[in-house]
Short mmCIF file of C-alpha atoms in Angstrom, two decimals:
data_model
loop_
_atom_site.label_atom_id
_atom_site.label_comp_id
_atom_site.label_asym_id
_atom_site.label_seq_id
_atom_site.Cartn_x
_atom_site.Cartn_y
_atom_site.Cartn_z
CA ARG A 1 78.23 138.67 92.12
CA VAL A 2 81.46 137.60 93.81
CA LEU A 3 84.85 136.60 92.39
CA THR A 4 85.65 132.94 93.04
CA ARG A 5 88.23 132.18 90.31
CA LEU A 6 91.10 134.36 89.14
CA SER A 7 93.64 133.37 86.47
CA LEU A 8 96.52 135.71 85.67
CA ARG A 9 98.71 133.11 84.00
CA SER A 10 101.61 134.55 81.94
CA SER A 11 100.63 138.14 82.73
CA ALA A 12 104.17 139.47 83.35
CA LEU A 13 103.26 140.61 86.87
CA GLY A 14 106.81 140.58 88.15
CA GLU A 15 107.77 141.09 91.80
CA GLN A 16 106.00 144.43 92.22
CA GLY A 17 102.82 143.21 90.55
CA GLY A 18 102.82 140.16 92.79
CA LEU A 19 103.13 142.31 95.91
CA SER A 20 100.23 144.52 94.79
CA LEU A 21 98.09 141.50 94.00
CA ALA A 22 98.79 139.96 97.41
CA ALA A 23 97.30 143.01 99.09
CA ALA A 24 94.15 142.68 96.97
CA VAL A 25 93.82 138.93 97.53
CA GLN A 26 93.85 139.46 101.26
CA GLN A 27 90.63 141.45 100.94
CA CYS A 28 88.87 139.00 98.60
CA LYS A 29 87.11 136.61 100.95
CA SER A 30 85.20 134.85 98.15
CA LEU A 31 88.24 133.73 96.14
CA ARG A 32 88.63 129.94 95.80
CA TYR A 33 91.02 129.44 92.84
CA LEU A 34 94.11 131.50 92.03
CA ASP A 35 96.47 130.91 89.06
CA LEU A 36 99.64 133.02 89.05
CA SER A 37 101.78 130.69 86.97
CA ASP A 38 104.57 132.07 84.73
CA ASN A 39 104.72 135.58 86.16
CA SER A 40 108.37 135.97 87.26
CA LEU A 41 107.32 136.17 90.89
CA GLY A 42 110.28 136.30 93.26
CA PRO A 43 110.65 135.13 96.87
CA GLN A 44 109.12 138.25 98.43
CA ALA A 45 106.01 138.28 96.23
CA VAL A 46 105.41 134.56 96.69
CA THR A 47 105.70 134.91 100.46
CA LYS A 48 103.18 137.75 100.50
CA VAL A 49 100.74 135.88 98.25
CA VAL A 50 100.75 132.76 100.45
CA HIS A 51 100.33 134.81 103.62
CA ALA A 52 97.43 136.68 101.96
CA ILE A 53 95.77 133.38 101.11
CA GLU A 54 96.23 132.16 104.68
CA HIS A 55 94.63 135.41 105.92
CA CYS A 56 91.83 135.21 103.35
CA GLY A 57 91.04 131.69 104.51
CA ASN A 58 89.03 130.44 101.53
CA VAL A 59 91.42 129.73 98.62
CA THR A 60 91.49 125.98 97.93
CA SER A 61 93.69 125.88 94.80
CA LEU A 62 96.90 127.85 94.13
CA ASP A 63 99.11 127.64 91.04
CA LEU A 64 102.58 129.20 91.38
CA SER A 65 104.26 127.06 88.73
CA ARG A 66 106.92 128.48 86.38
CA ASN A 67 107.95 131.20 88.80
CA GLY A 68 111.63 130.76 89.54
CA PHE A 69 111.60 131.79 93.20
CA GLY A 70 113.78 128.82 94.19
CA GLY A 71 114.70 127.70 97.68
CA ALA A 72 114.57 131.26 99.00
CA GLY A 73 110.92 131.52 98.01
CA ALA A 74 110.20 128.12 99.52
CA HIS A 75 111.48 129.35 102.90
CA GLY A 76 109.00 132.20 102.68
CA LEU A 77 106.13 129.75 102.17
CA VAL A 78 106.68 127.89 105.44
CA GLU A 79 104.61 129.85 107.92
CA GLY A 80 101.77 130.77 105.58
CA LEU A 81 101.43 127.25 104.17
CA ALA A 82 101.77 125.60 107.55
CA ALA A 83 99.00 127.77 108.98
CA SER A 84 96.62 127.46 106.02
CA THR A 85 93.48 125.45 106.68
CA SER A 86 91.74 126.00 103.34
CA LEU A 87 94.37 125.19 100.68
CA ARG A 88 93.79 121.77 99.08
CA GLU A 89 95.80 121.86 95.84
CA MET A 90 99.13 123.54 95.12
CA ASN A 91 101.21 123.59 91.93
CA LEU A 92 104.91 124.41 92.37
CA ALA A 93 106.15 122.83 89.14
CA ARG A 94 109.25 124.40 87.57
CA THR A 95 110.00 126.80 90.42
CA GLU A 96 113.71 125.87 90.78
CA LEU A 97 113.31 124.45 94.29
CA GLY A 98 116.30 122.08 94.29
CA LEU A 99 117.26 120.17 97.43
CA ASP A 100 116.93 123.14 99.76
CA GLY A 101 113.43 123.94 98.57
CA ALA A 102 112.37 120.29 98.68
CA GLU A 103 113.40 119.98 102.32
CA VAL A 104 111.46 123.12 103.19
CA ILE A 105 108.34 121.91 101.37
CA ALA A 106 108.60 118.56 103.15
CA GLU A 107 108.46 120.45 106.43
CA CYS A 108 105.40 122.36 105.18
CA ILE A 109 103.64 119.11 104.34
CA MET A 110 104.22 117.82 107.84
CA ARG A 111 102.83 120.98 109.43
CA ASN A 112 99.91 121.65 107.06
CA ALA A 113 96.50 120.20 107.91
CA SER A 114 94.60 120.68 104.65
CA LEU A 115 96.79 120.08 101.55
CA THR A 116 95.70 117.05 99.48
CA ARG A 117 97.54 117.50 96.15
CA LEU A 118 101.04 118.84 95.45
CA ASP A 119 102.77 119.12 92.06
CA LEU A 120 106.59 119.46 92.19
CA THR A 121 107.36 118.56 88.57
CA GLN A 122 110.74 119.54 87.09
CA ASN A 123 112.35 121.16 90.10
CA ASP A 124 115.83 119.62 89.94
CA ILE A 125 115.10 117.74 93.16
CA PRO A 126 117.68 115.02 93.91
CA LEU A 127 116.78 111.64 95.39
CA LYS A 128 117.49 112.84 98.94
CA GLY A 129 114.94 115.62 98.60
CA ALA A 130 112.45 113.27 96.96
CA GLY A 131 112.86 110.89 99.89
CA ASP A 132 112.14 113.67 102.38
CA LEU A 133 109.01 114.60 100.43
CA MET A 134 107.85 110.99 100.17
CA ARG A 135 108.15 110.40 103.90
CA ALA A 136 106.37 113.67 104.67
CA ALA A 137 103.55 112.79 102.27
CA ALA A 138 103.25 109.29 103.73
CA LEU A 139 102.99 110.65 107.27
CA SER A 140 100.62 113.49 106.35
CA ARG A 141 97.04 113.13 107.50
CA THR A 142 95.67 114.81 104.38
CA MET A 143 98.04 114.36 101.40
CA LYS A 144 96.46 112.22 98.67
CA ALA A 145 98.44 113.05 95.51
CA LEU A 146 102.17 113.75 95.08
CA ILE A 147 103.69 114.55 91.67
CA LEU A 148 107.49 114.38 91.37
CA ASP A 149 107.86 114.03 87.60
CA HIS A 150 111.07 114.85 85.75
CA ASN A 151 113.31 115.73 88.66
CA GLN A 152 116.96 114.73 89.00
CA PRO A 153 117.52 111.17 87.68
CA TRP A 154 117.83 108.58 90.39
CA PRO A 155 121.47 107.51 90.75
CA SER A 156 122.56 103.89 90.54
CA TYR A 157 121.33 101.90 93.55
CA GLU A 158 124.83 100.71 94.31
CA GLY A 159 126.33 103.46 96.43
CA SER A 160 122.95 105.15 96.99
CA GLU A 161 121.22 102.44 99.01
CA VAL A 162 120.37 104.71 101.95
CA LEU A 163 118.80 107.35 99.71
CA ALA A 164 116.81 104.78 97.73
CA HIS A 165 115.44 103.13 100.86
CA ALA A 166 114.55 106.52 102.35
CA PHE A 167 112.21 106.96 99.38
CA VAL A 168 110.77 103.46 98.94
CA ASP A 169 110.39 102.44 102.59
CA PRO A 170 107.43 104.78 103.29
CA ILE A 171 105.65 103.21 100.32
CA GLY A 172 105.45 99.82 101.95
CA CYS A 173 108.52 98.55 103.80
CA ASP A 174 108.06 100.92 106.73
CA ARG A 175 104.85 99.43 108.11
CA ALA A 176 104.26 102.35 110.53
CA ALA A 177 104.25 104.91 107.72
CA ALA A 178 102.52 102.65 105.19
CA SER A 179 99.70 101.76 107.58
CA GLN A 180 98.64 105.37 108.22
CA THR A 181 99.32 107.02 104.87
CA ARG A 182 96.44 108.47 102.88
CA LEU A 183 98.48 108.87 99.70
CA GLU A 184 96.39 107.60 96.77
CA ALA A 185 98.23 108.96 93.72
CA LEU A 186 101.97 109.03 93.04
CA SER A 187 103.60 110.19 89.79
CA LEU A 188 107.31 109.62 89.06
CA LYS A 189 107.60 110.09 85.31
CA ARG A 190 111.11 110.55 83.88
CA CYS A 191 112.99 109.88 87.12
CA ASN A 192 115.35 107.12 85.89
CA ILE A 193 113.99 104.48 88.28
CA ARG A 194 115.57 101.32 86.96
CA SER A 195 117.70 98.28 87.75
CA THR A 196 118.01 97.46 91.46
CA ALA A 197 116.23 100.67 92.43
CA ALA A 198 113.19 99.46 90.46
CA VAL A 199 113.41 96.08 92.22
CA ARG A 200 113.31 97.77 95.62
CA PHE A 201 110.50 100.08 94.53
CA PHE A 202 108.24 97.24 93.34
CA SER A 203 109.06 95.11 96.38
CA ALA A 204 107.87 97.98 98.59
CA LEU A 205 104.80 98.49 96.39
CA SER A 206 103.68 94.92 97.09
CA HIS A 207 103.10 95.97 100.73
CA ASN A 208 101.26 99.21 99.96
CA VAL A 209 97.53 99.40 100.70
CA SER A 210 96.69 103.01 99.77
CA ILE A 211 98.07 103.99 96.34
CA ARG A 212 95.37 103.77 93.66
CA GLN A 213 97.11 105.62 90.81
CA LEU A 214 100.79 105.13 89.97
CA ASN A 215 102.58 106.70 87.02
CA LEU A 216 106.08 105.42 86.20
CA ALA A 217 106.17 106.33 82.51
CA TRP A 218 109.48 107.08 80.75
CA ASN A 219 111.79 105.52 83.34
CA GLY A 220 113.55 102.93 81.17
CA ILE A 221 112.87 100.15 83.68
CA ARG A 222 113.64 97.29 81.24
CA ARG A 223 114.02 93.68 82.40
CA THR A 224 115.35 94.09 85.94
CA GLY A 225 112.38 94.61 88.21
CA ALA A 226 109.84 92.89 85.94
CA GLU A 227 109.47 89.89 88.25
CA GLU A 228 108.97 92.08 91.33
CA LEU A 229 106.40 94.15 89.43
CA ALA A 230 104.51 91.01 88.45
CA GLN A 231 104.58 89.82 92.07
CA ALA A 232 103.25 93.18 93.25
CA LEU A 233 100.39 93.03 90.75
CA VAL A 234 99.33 89.45 91.43
CA ARG A 235 100.28 88.46 94.95
CA ALA A 236 99.84 91.72 96.87
CA ALA A 237 96.62 90.80 98.68
CA GLY A 238 95.96 94.26 100.14
CA SER A 239 96.88 96.30 97.06
CA ALA A 240 94.59 99.21 96.22
CA LEU A 241 96.24 99.92 92.85
CA GLU A 242 93.64 100.71 90.17
CA GLU A 243 95.58 102.61 87.49
CA LEU A 244 99.17 101.85 86.44
CA ASP A 245 101.00 103.79 83.72
CA LEU A 246 104.18 102.08 82.49
CA ARG A 247 104.56 103.72 79.09
CA ASP A 248 108.01 103.86 77.47
CA ASN A 249 109.86 101.53 79.83
CA LEU A 250 111.15 98.86 77.41
CA LEU A 251 109.35 96.20 79.45
CA GLY A 252 108.74 94.17 76.31
CA GLN A 253 112.43 93.57 75.70
CA GLN A 254 113.05 89.82 75.85
CA ASP A 255 109.35 89.61 76.81
CA ALA A 256 110.39 90.63 80.34
CA LEU A 257 107.11 91.75 81.91
CA PRO A 258 104.77 89.47 79.88
CA GLU A 259 106.88 86.44 80.77
CA ALA A 260 107.09 87.38 84.45
CA LEU A 261 103.36 88.07 84.64
CA TYR A 262 102.52 84.81 82.92
CA GLN A 263 104.79 82.81 85.21
CA VAL A 264 103.43 84.38 88.40
CA CYS A 265 99.81 83.96 87.29
CA THR A 266 100.27 80.27 86.45
CA GLN A 267 102.00 79.56 89.77
CA THR A 268 99.48 81.09 92.14
CA SER A 269 95.78 81.06 92.89
CA HIS A 270 95.83 84.76 93.74
CA MET A 271 94.25 87.04 91.16
CA ASN A 272 94.20 90.81 90.87
CA ARG A 273 90.75 92.19 91.67
CA ARG A 274 91.52 95.92 91.73
CA LEU A 275 93.54 97.02 88.67
CA ARG A 276 91.26 98.78 86.16
CA VAL A 277 93.73 100.52 83.81
CA LEU A 278 97.07 99.17 82.54
CA HIS A 279 99.13 101.37 80.23
CA LEU A 280 101.94 99.57 78.36
CA ALA A 281 102.27 101.70 75.24
CA ASN A 282 105.63 101.95 73.45
CA ASN A 283 107.35 99.20 75.43
CA GLY A 284 108.78 97.11 72.61
CA LEU A 285 106.22 94.34 73.12
CA THR A 286 106.57 91.42 70.69
CA ALA A 287 103.95 89.05 69.28
CA ARG A 288 104.93 86.45 71.87
CA GLY A 289 104.84 89.05 74.62
CA ALA A 290 101.33 90.14 73.63
CA SER A 291 100.19 86.50 73.62
CA LEU A 292 101.65 85.99 77.09
CA LEU A 293 99.79 89.09 78.26
CA GLY A 294 96.62 87.63 76.79
CA GLU A 295 97.12 84.56 78.98
CA GLY A 296 98.37 86.31 82.11
CA LEU A 297 95.76 89.06 82.30
CA ILE A 298 92.72 86.79 81.98
CA GLY A 299 92.39 86.60 85.75
CA PHE A 300 92.54 90.38 86.27
CA GLU A 301 88.80 90.55 86.78
CA ALA A 302 88.58 94.34 87.30
CA LEU A 303 90.67 95.24 84.22
CA GLU A 304 88.72 97.60 81.95
CA GLU A 305 91.37 99.40 79.89
CA LEU A 306 94.47 97.91 78.27
CA LEU A 307 96.55 100.42 76.29
CA LEU A 308 99.21 98.86 74.04
CA TYR A 309 99.58 101.40 71.24
CA HIS A 310 102.95 101.96 69.51
CA ASN A 311 104.19 98.40 70.02
CA ALA A 312 104.84 97.73 66.34
CA GLU A 313 106.00 94.12 66.75
CA ILE A 314 102.72 92.84 68.17
CA GLY A 315 101.38 92.22 64.67
CA ASP A 316 98.83 89.59 63.69
CA ALA A 317 100.22 86.83 65.90
CA GLY A 318 100.09 89.06 68.97
CA ALA A 319 96.56 90.19 68.16
CA GLU A 320 95.49 86.55 67.93
CA GLY A 321 96.91 85.97 71.40
CA LEU A 322 95.18 89.05 72.81
CA ALA A 323 91.89 87.90 71.32
CA LYS A 324 91.77 85.37 74.16
CA LEU A 325 91.17 88.25 76.56
CA LEU A 326 87.96 89.03 74.71
CA SER A 327 86.68 85.48 74.58
CA HIS A 328 86.16 84.60 78.25
CA ARG A 329 82.66 85.85 78.80
CA THR A 330 81.63 82.66 80.65
CA THR A 331 84.81 82.17 82.68
CA PRO A 332 84.24 83.12 86.36
CA GLY A 333 86.62 85.86 87.47
CA ALA A 334 87.87 86.62 83.94
CA CYS A 335 88.55 90.23 82.97
CA ARG A 336 85.87 92.21 81.17
CA LEU A 337 87.79 94.67 79.01
CA ARG A 338 85.90 97.76 77.92
CA ARG A 339 88.76 99.43 76.03
CA LEU A 340 91.64 97.93 74.04
CA ASN A 341 94.08 100.19 72.18
CA LEU A 342 96.28 98.51 69.56
CA ALA A 343 96.97 101.58 67.42
CA ALA A 344 100.26 101.44 65.47
CA CYS A 345 100.82 97.82 66.50
CA GLY A 346 101.13 96.33 63.02
CA VAL A 347 97.85 94.43 63.19
CA GLY A 348 96.75 93.33 59.71
CA ASP A 349 93.86 91.36 58.22
CA VAL A 350 94.64 88.12 60.06
CA GLY A 351 94.80 89.83 63.45
CA CYS A 352 91.66 91.83 62.75
CA ARG A 353 89.75 88.67 61.88
CA ALA A 354 90.86 87.03 65.12
CA LEU A 355 89.72 90.03 67.14
CA ALA A 356 86.43 90.22 65.21
CA ALA A 357 85.74 86.56 65.95
CA ALA A 358 86.42 87.14 69.64
CA LEU A 359 84.13 90.16 69.66
CA GLY A 360 81.32 87.92 68.53
CA ARG A 361 81.57 86.24 71.93
CA ASN A 362 82.25 89.42 73.91
CA GLU A 363 79.68 91.58 75.67
CA SER A 364 81.87 94.14 77.45
CA LEU A 365 84.26 95.80 74.94
CA THR A 366 83.01 99.20 73.74
CA ASP A 367 86.25 100.81 72.46
CA LEU A 368 88.74 99.10 70.11
CA ASP A 369 91.46 101.16 68.40
CA LEU A 370 93.31 99.50 65.50
CA SER A 371 94.36 102.67 63.69
#
């Protein structure tokens, strides 16, 4: 028997324990997965571990999250990470990287020829560092998933235009970077992307042809940017986007996104043929907003999951409007929902009857949550 997976999460290894482990890892040629999260590893131990993995040559997944080695530790990663040809996934969440560490990791991404997934959640990375990471990921030949959740809030666009564009341009506005990127998943939860910054982000997204999964939950986007988002969803002919998470963004205020989506859909012959999952939970959607969604999403022919839970104002009237999405079994190009979540949406007897009637004409829905 050979050891292929080793988890020492929260084992209080400390710096000395990390150094001892690095020496052992270097001799373990069969190891594929190593979890050293939450062990108080410092810069020296982290450097030795990464160099051991590079020497070992077979580890594909490394978790160093919740070790506060900071920018100093990131500098120690450079050579080992750049030289590694086996490492595919790396978790550096909550390691206190800051701007200095982010810039170093961006350099590592550019030099590494194997890394496909990188988690940098909650590292106090400012927008400048995020921009450096985004460009590096976009230009990487291997990077497919970048997670930048809960870092420093984006500043107001006014006065930070250069920094904002440095981040969003590789997504779509910089055609050279956008045309060669392999990035398929991007997560930016809790980053305060709103107002004009959101407008620029969604405008760039409309030119992107690689991102399949996008998570923008908990950003407080609100009304500004709703029209550009609708345009990106409907008129972006080359879009690859399949899963979009927009939870907790107040997009239902004044029916912002539903109205924009409805208007764009009624003014164009283009329809979305890629989006499978749309997450709009806890967005303050109203009954009218839900009805507009019911009209606007009919032409999203690939849509399988629509998650609207915790929108208490949808109620019976909104459920009646959404029932239209379930009633188009004979309409060419109409969506074929498989899952609809209306939990905690205030749907009563009237709304339930409308949905039940629609289900009598529906052959695709398998999961309906009205709890």
